[in-house]
PDB file of C-alpha atoms in Angstrom:
ATOM      1  CA  MET A   2     -80.529 158.458 145.128  1.00  0.00           C
ATOM      2  CA  LYS A   3     -77.490 156.701 146.570  1.00  0.00           C
ATOM      3  CA  TYR A   4     -74.012 158.206 146.353  1.00  0.00           C
ATOM      4  CA  ALA A   5     -70.850 156.243 145.616  1.00  0.00           C
ATOM      5  CA  LEU A   6     -67.138 156.991 145.432  1.00  0.00           C
ATOM      6  CA  VAL A   7     -64.847 154.724 143.422  1.00  0.00           C
ATOM      7  CA  THR A   8     -61.140 155.573 143.616  1.00  0.00           C
ATOM      8  CA  GLY A   9     -59.005 154.848 140.584  1.00  0.00           C
ATOM      9  CA  SER A  10     -62.028 154.521 138.327  1.00  0.00           C
ATOM     10  CA  THR A  11     -61.247 155.688 134.779  1.00  0.00           C
ATOM     11  CA  ALA A  12     -59.981 152.313 133.524  1.00  0.00           C
ATOM     12  CA  GLY A  13     -60.131 148.588 134.219  1.00  0.00           C
ATOM     13  CA  ILE A  14     -61.952 147.269 137.267  1.00  0.00           C
ATOM     14  CA  GLY A  15     -62.630 150.714 138.717  1.00  0.00           C
ATOM     15  CA  LEU A  16     -64.320 151.925 135.538  1.00  0.00           C
ATOM     16  CA  ALA A  17     -66.434 148.760 135.355  1.00  0.00           C
ATOM     17  CA  ILE A  18     -67.566 149.293 138.967  1.00  0.00           C
ATOM     18  CA  ALA A  19     -68.384 152.961 138.342  1.00  0.00           C
ATOM     19  CA  LYS A  20     -70.405 152.007 135.255  1.00  0.00           C
ATOM     20  CA  ARG A  21     -72.329 149.321 137.142  1.00  0.00           C
ATOM     21  CA  LEU A  22     -73.197 151.754 139.944  1.00  0.00           C
ATOM     22  CA  LEU A  23     -74.430 154.300 137.394  1.00  0.00           C
ATOM     23  CA  GLU A  24     -76.583 151.605 135.815  1.00  0.00           C
ATOM     24  CA  GLU A  25     -78.098 150.988 139.238  1.00  0.00           C
ATOM     25  CA  GLY A  26     -79.113 154.629 139.577  1.00  0.00           C
ATOM     26  CA  CYS A  27     -76.329 155.882 141.844  1.00  0.00           C
ATOM     27  CA  PHE A  28     -74.552 159.217 141.641  1.00  0.00           C
ATOM     28  CA  VAL A  29     -70.885 158.229 141.276  1.00  0.00           C
ATOM     29  CA  PHE A  30     -67.733 160.149 142.143  1.00  0.00           C
ATOM     30  CA  VAL A  31     -65.114 158.992 139.642  1.00  0.00           C
ATOM     31  CA  ASN A  32     -61.481 159.484 140.594  1.00  0.00           C
ATOM     32  CA  PHE A  33     -58.288 159.613 138.565  1.00  0.00           C
ATOM     33  CA  ALA A  34     -54.759 160.792 139.285  1.00  0.00           C
ATOM     34  CA  HIS A  35     -52.898 161.704 136.100  1.00  0.00           C
ATOM     35  CA  SER A  36     -54.198 160.396 132.772  1.00  0.00           C
ATOM     36  CA  GLU A  37     -56.493 162.942 131.123  1.00  0.00           C
ATOM     37  CA  GLU A  38     -56.742 160.535 128.176  1.00  0.00           C
ATOM     38  CA  ASN A  39     -58.225 157.827 130.416  1.00  0.00           C
ATOM     39  CA  ALA A  40     -60.532 160.377 132.029  1.00  0.00           C
ATOM     40  CA  GLN A  41     -61.913 161.501 128.658  1.00  0.00           C
ATOM     41  CA  ALA A  42     -62.372 157.895 127.507  1.00  0.00           C
ATOM     42  CA  ALA A  43     -64.172 157.079 130.757  1.00  0.00           C
ATOM     43  CA  LYS A  44     -66.492 160.074 130.322  1.00  0.00           C
ATOM     44  CA  LYS A  45     -67.552 158.788 126.912  1.00  0.00           C
ATOM     45  CA  ILE A  46     -68.371 155.378 128.363  1.00  0.00           C
ATOM     46  CA  LEU A  47     -70.137 156.629 131.481  1.00  0.00           C
ATOM     47  CA  SER A  48     -72.126 159.275 129.609  1.00  0.00           C
ATOM     48  CA  THR A  49     -73.832 156.538 127.585  1.00  0.00           C
ATOM     49  CA  VAL A  50     -75.353 155.352 130.885  1.00  0.00           C
ATOM     50  CA  SER A  51     -76.077 158.525 132.872  1.00  0.00           C
ATOM     51  CA  SER A  52     -74.896 162.052 133.579  1.00  0.00           C
ATOM     52  CA  ASN A  53     -75.023 161.420 137.341  1.00  0.00           C
ATOM     53  CA  TYR A  54     -71.298 161.400 137.937  1.00  0.00           C
ATOM     54  CA  ALA A  55     -68.517 163.818 138.850  1.00  0.00           C
ATOM     55  CA  MET A  56     -64.817 163.501 138.050  1.00  0.00           C
ATOM     56  CA  ILE A  57     -62.317 164.234 140.818  1.00  0.00           C
ATOM     57  CA  LYS A  58     -58.650 164.527 139.847  1.00  0.00           C
ATOM     58  CA  ALA A  59     -56.560 163.555 142.884  1.00  0.00           C
ATOM     59  CA  ASP A  60     -53.494 161.411 143.466  1.00  0.00           C
ATOM     60  CA  MET A  61     -54.601 158.804 145.993  1.00  0.00           C
ATOM     61  CA  SER A  62     -51.042 157.955 146.981  1.00  0.00           C
ATOM     62  CA  LYS A  63     -50.796 161.277 148.835  1.00  0.00           C
ATOM     63  CA  LEU A  64     -52.616 162.807 151.785  1.00  0.00           C
ATOM     64  CA  GLU A  65     -53.276 165.884 149.643  1.00  0.00           C
ATOM     65  CA  GLY A  66     -55.269 163.677 147.267  1.00  0.00           C
ATOM     66  CA  VAL A  67     -57.248 162.200 150.146  1.00  0.00           C
ATOM     67  CA  ASN A  68     -58.155 165.710 151.303  1.00  0.00           C
ATOM     68  CA  ILE A  69     -59.186 166.816 147.798  1.00  0.00           C
ATOM     69  CA  VAL A  70     -61.495 163.818 147.417  1.00  0.00           C
ATOM     70  CA  GLY A  71     -62.841 164.104 150.945  1.00  0.00           C
ATOM     71  CA  GLU A  72     -63.668 167.786 150.531  1.00  0.00           C
ATOM     72  CA  ALA A  73     -65.372 167.292 147.151  1.00  0.00           C
ATOM     73  CA  VAL A  74     -67.522 164.396 148.366  1.00  0.00           C
ATOM     74  CA  SER A  75     -68.483 166.191 151.574  1.00  0.00           C
ATOM     75  CA  LYS A  76     -69.576 169.288 149.626  1.00  0.00           C
ATOM     76  CA  LEU A  77     -71.426 167.594 146.785  1.00  0.00           C
ATOM     77  CA  CYS A  78     -73.476 164.893 148.486  1.00  0.00           C
ATOM     78  CA  PRO A  79     -75.476 164.656 151.713  1.00  0.00           C
ATOM     79  CA  GLN A  80     -73.956 161.306 152.657  1.00  0.00           C
ATOM     80  CA  LEU A  81     -71.909 158.547 151.065  1.00  0.00           C
ATOM     81  CA  ASP A  82     -73.626 155.183 150.705  1.00  0.00           C
ATOM     82  CA  TYR A  83     -70.877 153.243 148.924  1.00  0.00           C
ATOM     83  CA  LEU A  84     -67.091 153.593 149.167  1.00  0.00           C
ATOM     84  CA  ILE A  85     -64.990 151.446 146.847  1.00  0.00           C
ATOM     85  CA  LEU A  86     -61.234 151.635 147.445  1.00  0.00           C
ATOM     86  CA  ASN A  87     -59.739 150.576 144.135  1.00  0.00           C
ATOM     87  CA  SER A  88     -56.662 152.781 143.571  1.00  0.00           C
ATOM     88  CA  TYR A  89     -53.471 150.775 143.552  1.00  0.00           C
ATOM     89  CA  VAL A  90     -49.939 150.668 142.267  1.00  0.00           C
ATOM     90  CA  THR A  91     -47.453 147.862 141.778  1.00  0.00           C
ATOM     91  CA  ASP A  92     -43.667 147.822 141.455  1.00  0.00           C
ATOM     92  CA  LYS A  93     -41.769 145.049 139.694  1.00  0.00           C
ATOM     93  CA  THR A  94     -38.303 146.400 140.401  1.00  0.00           C
ATOM     94  CA  ASP A  95     -35.797 143.635 141.124  1.00  0.00           C
ATOM     95  CA  PHE A  96     -35.688 142.872 144.858  1.00  0.00           C
ATOM     96  CA  LEU A  97     -32.076 144.007 145.280  1.00  0.00           C
ATOM     97  CA  GLN A  98     -32.783 147.308 143.529  1.00  0.00           C
ATOM     98  CA  VAL A  99     -35.951 148.369 145.396  1.00  0.00           C
ATOM     99  CA  THR A 100     -35.489 151.727 147.114  1.00  0.00           C
ATOM    100  CA  PRO A 101     -37.178 152.879 150.330  1.00  0.00           C
ATOM    101  CA  GLU A 102     -39.042 155.490 148.252  1.00  0.00           C
ATOM    102  CA  GLN A 103     -40.426 152.841 145.884  1.00  0.00           C
ATOM    103  CA  TRP A 104     -41.510 150.619 148.764  1.00  0.00           C
ATOM    104  CA  GLN A 105     -43.135 153.565 150.555  1.00  0.00           C
ATOM    105  CA  HIS A 106     -45.023 154.636 147.436  1.00  0.00           C
ATOM    106  CA  VAL A 107     -46.677 151.215 147.104  1.00  0.00           C
ATOM    107  CA  MET A 108     -47.595 151.159 150.795  1.00  0.00           C
ATOM    108  CA  ASP A 109     -48.978 154.694 150.630  1.00  0.00           C
ATOM    109  CA  MET A 110     -51.194 153.997 147.629  1.00  0.00           C
ATOM    110  CA  ASN A 111     -52.375 150.514 148.565  1.00  0.00           C
ATOM    111  CA  VAL A 112     -52.703 150.703 152.375  1.00  0.00           C
ATOM    112  CA  ASN A 113     -51.992 154.048 154.014  1.00  0.00           C
ATOM    113  CA  MET A 114     -54.188 156.350 151.949  1.00  0.00           C
ATOM    114  CA  PRO A 115     -57.170 153.956 151.992  1.00  0.00           C
ATOM    115  CA  PHE A 116     -56.934 154.144 155.797  1.00  0.00           C
ATOM    116  CA  PHE A 117     -56.827 157.934 155.810  1.00  0.00           C
ATOM    117  CA  LEU A 118     -59.642 158.220 153.253  1.00  0.00           C
ATOM    118  CA  MET A 119     -61.865 156.060 155.450  1.00  0.00           C
ATOM    119  CA  GLN A 120     -60.900 158.272 158.380  1.00  0.00           C
ATOM    120  CA  ARG A 121     -61.610 161.449 156.374  1.00  0.00           C
ATOM    121  CA  LEU A 122     -65.036 160.221 155.235  1.00  0.00           C
ATOM    122  CA  TYR A 123     -66.075 158.404 158.421  1.00  0.00           C
ATOM    123  CA  ASP A 124     -68.576 161.035 159.548  1.00  0.00           C
ATOM    124  CA  HIS A 125     -69.973 161.310 156.010  1.00  0.00           C
ATOM    125  CA  MET A 126     -70.728 157.606 155.598  1.00  0.00           C
ATOM    126  CA  ALA A 127     -74.428 156.825 155.605  1.00  0.00           C
ATOM    127  CA  GLU A 128     -75.721 154.573 158.357  1.00  0.00           C
ATOM    128  CA  SER A 129     -75.947 151.058 156.918  1.00  0.00           C
ATOM    129  CA  GLY A 130     -73.573 152.091 154.141  1.00  0.00           C
ATOM    130  CA  SER A 131     -71.019 149.730 152.620  1.00  0.00           C
ATOM    131  CA  VAL A 132     -67.288 149.762 151.886  1.00  0.00           C
ATOM    132  CA  VAL A 133     -65.442 147.445 149.513  1.00  0.00           C
ATOM    133  CA  CYS A 134     -61.645 147.291 149.438  1.00  0.00           C
ATOM    134  CA  ILE A 135     -60.302 145.889 146.176  1.00  0.00           C
ATOM    135  CA  GLY A 136     -57.683 143.488 147.429  1.00  0.00           C
ATOM    136  CA  ALA A 137     -55.941 140.813 145.377  1.00  0.00           C
ATOM    137  CA  VAL A 138     -55.273 137.102 145.380  1.00  0.00           C
ATOM    138  CA  MET A 139     -51.608 138.091 145.401  1.00  0.00           C
ATOM    139  CA  GLY A 140     -52.244 139.334 148.933  1.00  0.00           C
ATOM    140  CA  ILE A 141     -53.290 135.760 149.747  1.00  0.00           C
ATOM    141  CA  TYR A 142     -50.657 133.794 147.815  1.00  0.00           C
ATOM    142  CA  PRO A 143     -46.953 134.750 148.021  1.00  0.00           C
ATOM    143  CA  HIS A 144     -45.979 136.982 145.119  1.00  0.00           C
ATOM    144  CA  ALA A 145     -42.231 137.232 144.568  1.00  0.00           C
ATOM    145  CA  ILE A 146     -42.448 139.305 141.366  1.00  0.00           C
ATOM    146  CA  SER A 147     -43.612 142.322 143.370  1.00  0.00           C
ATOM    147  CA  VAL A 148     -43.071 141.765 147.070  1.00  0.00           C
ATOM    148  CA  SER A 149     -44.321 145.235 147.945  1.00  0.00           C
ATOM    149  CA  TYR A 150     -47.593 144.704 146.047  1.00  0.00           C
ATOM    150  CA  GLY A 151     -48.338 141.358 147.711  1.00  0.00           C
ATOM    151  CA  VAL A 152     -47.451 142.630 151.185  1.00  0.00           C
ATOM    152  CA  SER A 153     -49.513 145.807 150.701  1.00  0.00           C
ATOM    153  CA  LYS A 154     -52.578 143.880 149.547  1.00  0.00           C
ATOM    154  CA  ALA A 155     -52.289 141.464 152.482  1.00  0.00           C
ATOM    155  CA  ALA A 156     -52.144 144.524 154.741  1.00  0.00           C
ATOM    156  CA  LEU A 157     -55.220 145.976 153.001  1.00  0.00           C
ATOM    157  CA  HIS A 158     -57.102 142.740 153.724  1.00  0.00           C
ATOM    158  CA  MET A 159     -56.229 143.032 157.412  1.00  0.00           C
ATOM    159  CA  LEU A 160     -57.119 146.726 157.412  1.00  0.00           C
ATOM    160  CA  CYS A 161     -60.519 145.790 156.052  1.00  0.00           C
ATOM    161  CA  ARG A 162     -61.115 143.257 158.823  1.00  0.00           C
ATOM    162  CA  SER A 163     -59.798 145.647 161.461  1.00  0.00           C
ATOM    163  CA  MET A 164     -62.296 148.316 160.382  1.00  0.00           C
ATOM    164  CA  VAL A 165     -65.322 146.141 161.150  1.00  0.00           C
ATOM    165  CA  LYS A 166     -65.411 147.191 164.817  1.00  0.00           C
ATOM    166  CA  ILE A 167     -64.687 150.817 163.908  1.00  0.00           C
ATOM    167  CA  TYR A 168     -67.732 150.909 161.638  1.00  0.00           C
ATOM    168  CA  GLU A 169     -69.953 148.843 163.914  1.00  0.00           C
ATOM    169  CA  SER A 170     -71.743 151.773 165.570  1.00  0.00           C
ATOM    170  CA  LYS A 171     -72.668 153.210 162.142  1.00  0.00           C
ATOM    171  CA  LYS A 172     -73.876 149.802 160.885  1.00  0.00           C
ATOM    172  CA  VAL A 173     -71.471 150.202 157.966  1.00  0.00           C
ATOM    173  CA  ARG A 174     -70.246 146.927 156.480  1.00  0.00           C
ATOM    174  CA  ILE A 175     -66.765 146.537 155.006  1.00  0.00           C
ATOM    175  CA  ASN A 176     -65.391 143.691 152.909  1.00  0.00           C
ATOM    176  CA  ALA A 177     -62.405 142.966 150.691  1.00  0.00           C
ATOM    177  CA  VAL A 178     -62.998 141.632 147.179  1.00  0.00           C
ATOM    178  CA  CYS A 179     -59.840 139.974 145.885  1.00  0.00           C
ATOM    179  CA  PRO A 180     -59.629 139.562 142.107  1.00  0.00           C
ATOM    180  CA  GLY A 181     -57.174 137.276 140.429  1.00  0.00           C
ATOM    181  CA  PHE A 182     -56.090 138.051 136.873  1.00  0.00           C
ATOM    182  CA  VAL A 183     -58.466 140.369 135.013  1.00  0.00           C
ATOM    183  CA  GLU A 184     -58.592 141.592 131.396  1.00  0.00           C
ATOM    184  CA  THR A 185     -57.491 145.160 132.084  1.00  0.00           C
ATOM    185  CA  PRO A 186     -55.014 147.508 130.352  1.00  0.00           C
ATOM    186  CA  ALA A 187     -52.484 146.565 133.040  1.00  0.00           C
ATOM    187  CA  GLN A 188     -52.451 142.998 131.689  1.00  0.00           C
ATOM    188  CA  ALA A 189     -52.286 143.934 128.012  1.00  0.00           C
ATOM    189  CA  GLY A 190     -48.497 143.864 127.775  1.00  0.00           C
ATOM    190  CA  LYS A 191     -47.992 140.315 129.016  1.00  0.00           C
ATOM    191  CA  ALA A 192     -46.101 138.065 126.625  1.00  0.00           C
ATOM    192  CA  PRO A 193     -48.253 135.218 125.228  1.00  0.00           C
ATOM    193  CA  ASP A 194     -46.171 132.510 126.936  1.00  0.00           C
ATOM    194  CA  HIS A 195     -46.381 134.335 130.295  1.00  0.00           C
ATOM    195  CA  ARG A 196     -50.125 134.692 129.918  1.00  0.00           C
ATOM    196  CA  GLN A 197     -50.463 131.012 129.040  1.00  0.00           C
ATOM    197  CA  ARG A 198     -48.591 129.997 132.190  1.00  0.00           C
ATOM    198  CA  ILE A 199     -51.012 132.061 134.268  1.00  0.00           C
ATOM    199  CA  GLU A 200     -54.076 130.638 132.511  1.00  0.00           C
ATOM    200  CA  ASN A 201     -52.753 127.138 133.130  1.00  0.00           C
ATOM    201  CA  LYS A 202     -52.858 127.883 136.898  1.00  0.00           C
ATOM    202  CA  ILE A 203     -56.508 128.994 136.754  1.00  0.00           C
ATOM    203  CA  ALA A 204     -59.126 126.234 136.852  1.00  0.00           C
ATOM    204  CA  LEU A 205     -61.339 128.205 134.405  1.00  0.00           C
ATOM    205  CA  HIS A 206     -58.280 128.747 132.154  1.00  0.00           C
ATOM    206  CA  ARG A 207     -59.058 132.391 131.418  1.00  0.00           C
ATOM    207  CA  PHE A 208     -58.748 135.865 132.878  1.00  0.00           C
ATOM    208  CA  ALA A 209     -61.847 137.513 134.368  1.00  0.00           C
ATOM    209  CA  GLN A 210     -63.744 140.248 132.575  1.00  0.00           C
ATOM    210  CA  PRO A 211     -63.903 143.558 134.493  1.00  0.00           C
ATOM    211  CA  LYS A 212     -67.710 143.344 134.405  1.00  0.00           C
ATOM    212  CA  GLU A 213     -67.571 140.050 136.322  1.00  0.00           C
ATOM    213  CA  ILE A 214     -65.613 141.734 139.106  1.00  0.00           C
ATOM    214  CA  ALA A 215     -67.942 144.756 139.057  1.00  0.00           C
ATOM    215  CA  ASP A 216     -71.053 142.577 139.277  1.00  0.00           C
ATOM    216  CA  PHE A 217     -69.598 140.719 142.254  1.00  0.00           C
ATOM    217  CA  CYS A 218     -68.628 143.977 143.984  1.00  0.00           C
ATOM    218  CA  PHE A 219     -72.162 145.285 143.587  1.00  0.00           C
ATOM    219  CA  SER A 220     -73.506 142.075 145.124  1.00  0.00           C
ATOM    220  CA  VAL A 221     -71.142 142.393 148.094  1.00  0.00           C
ATOM    221  CA  LEU A 222     -72.000 146.079 148.542  1.00  0.00           C
ATOM    222  CA  ASN A 223     -75.665 145.202 148.868  1.00  0.00           C
ATOM    223  CA  ASN A 224     -75.638 141.949 150.808  1.00  0.00           C
ATOM    224  CA  GLY A 225     -76.646 142.994 154.303  1.00  0.00           C
ATOM    225  CA  TYR A 226     -74.934 140.126 156.098  1.00  0.00           C
ATOM    226  CA  ILE A 227     -71.483 139.996 154.518  1.00  0.00           C
ATOM    227  CA  ASN A 228     -69.110 141.835 156.829  1.00  0.00           C
ATOM    228  CA  GLY A 229     -65.385 141.566 157.458  1.00  0.00           C
ATOM    229  CA  ALA A 230     -64.940 139.031 154.666  1.00  0.00           C
ATOM    230  CA  VAL A 231     -61.899 138.653 152.415  1.00  0.00           C
ATOM    231  CA  ILE A 232     -63.338 137.058 149.282  1.00  0.00           C
ATOM    232  CA  PRO A 233     -61.294 135.762 146.337  1.00  0.00           C
ATOM    233  CA  ILE A 234     -62.803 135.968 142.853  1.00  0.00           C
ATOM    234  CA  ASP A 235     -60.074 134.312 140.833  1.00  0.00           C
ATOM    235  CA  GLY A 236     -61.533 131.551 138.671  1.00  0.00           C
ATOM    236  CA  GLY A 237     -59.941 128.883 140.846  1.00  0.00           C
ATOM    237  CA  TYR A 238     -56.372 130.233 140.810  1.00  0.00           C
ATOM    238  CA  ASP A 239     -53.739 127.737 141.960  1.00  0.00           C
ATOM    239  CA  MET A 240     -56.300 124.907 141.798  1.00  0.00           C
ATOM    240  CA  ALA A 241     -55.807 123.813 138.187  1.00  0.00           C
TER     241      ALA A 241
END
């Protein structure tokens, strides 16, 4: 059996990835920070597939959360085959009102703690294992609505590429999968006219389904020659 950890995995893309890994016979560590409601809903979904999962409550914007996850994974599995870094936060505060604390929180969640989690789990990664960082097309295209989010995702992409040489001796591959707009709870509150403007910028004229992102992530995790890649999966965003 292969073991996988998916951070931020009780809703949206993370939940879809966790479900796909369960379907493929993996034991999956499912992580959430605060919402017990999301955790219970995720359990109902995942339990229809398999009981081979464990929930870990830990805030992945803090080093304490990294240590909680690292300790649980190290104790409960012999080695980690797949690491999917999906936890993220955004901040749409007006540029002139952004505080240092708000900026730091986004950087901690989206860049700093992924680095320290990889460091914490380095010795526990299986040889020839695989890491996927969930980046974003807004780390490729300028994103003025949330400068901190776009900058943090661009930094995550570079972190991913920088880790290739670190992981080389373990034959661990690492890649960044960069979704565009996806049908997740985070998108549910968009006004219809705002959503239409976004769809007009996508060549396929629709948002992705979480399963489409999960299927692609699983393919990247298991392709033995993809390494150090930053791969958009955005339906042709900014090409329409």
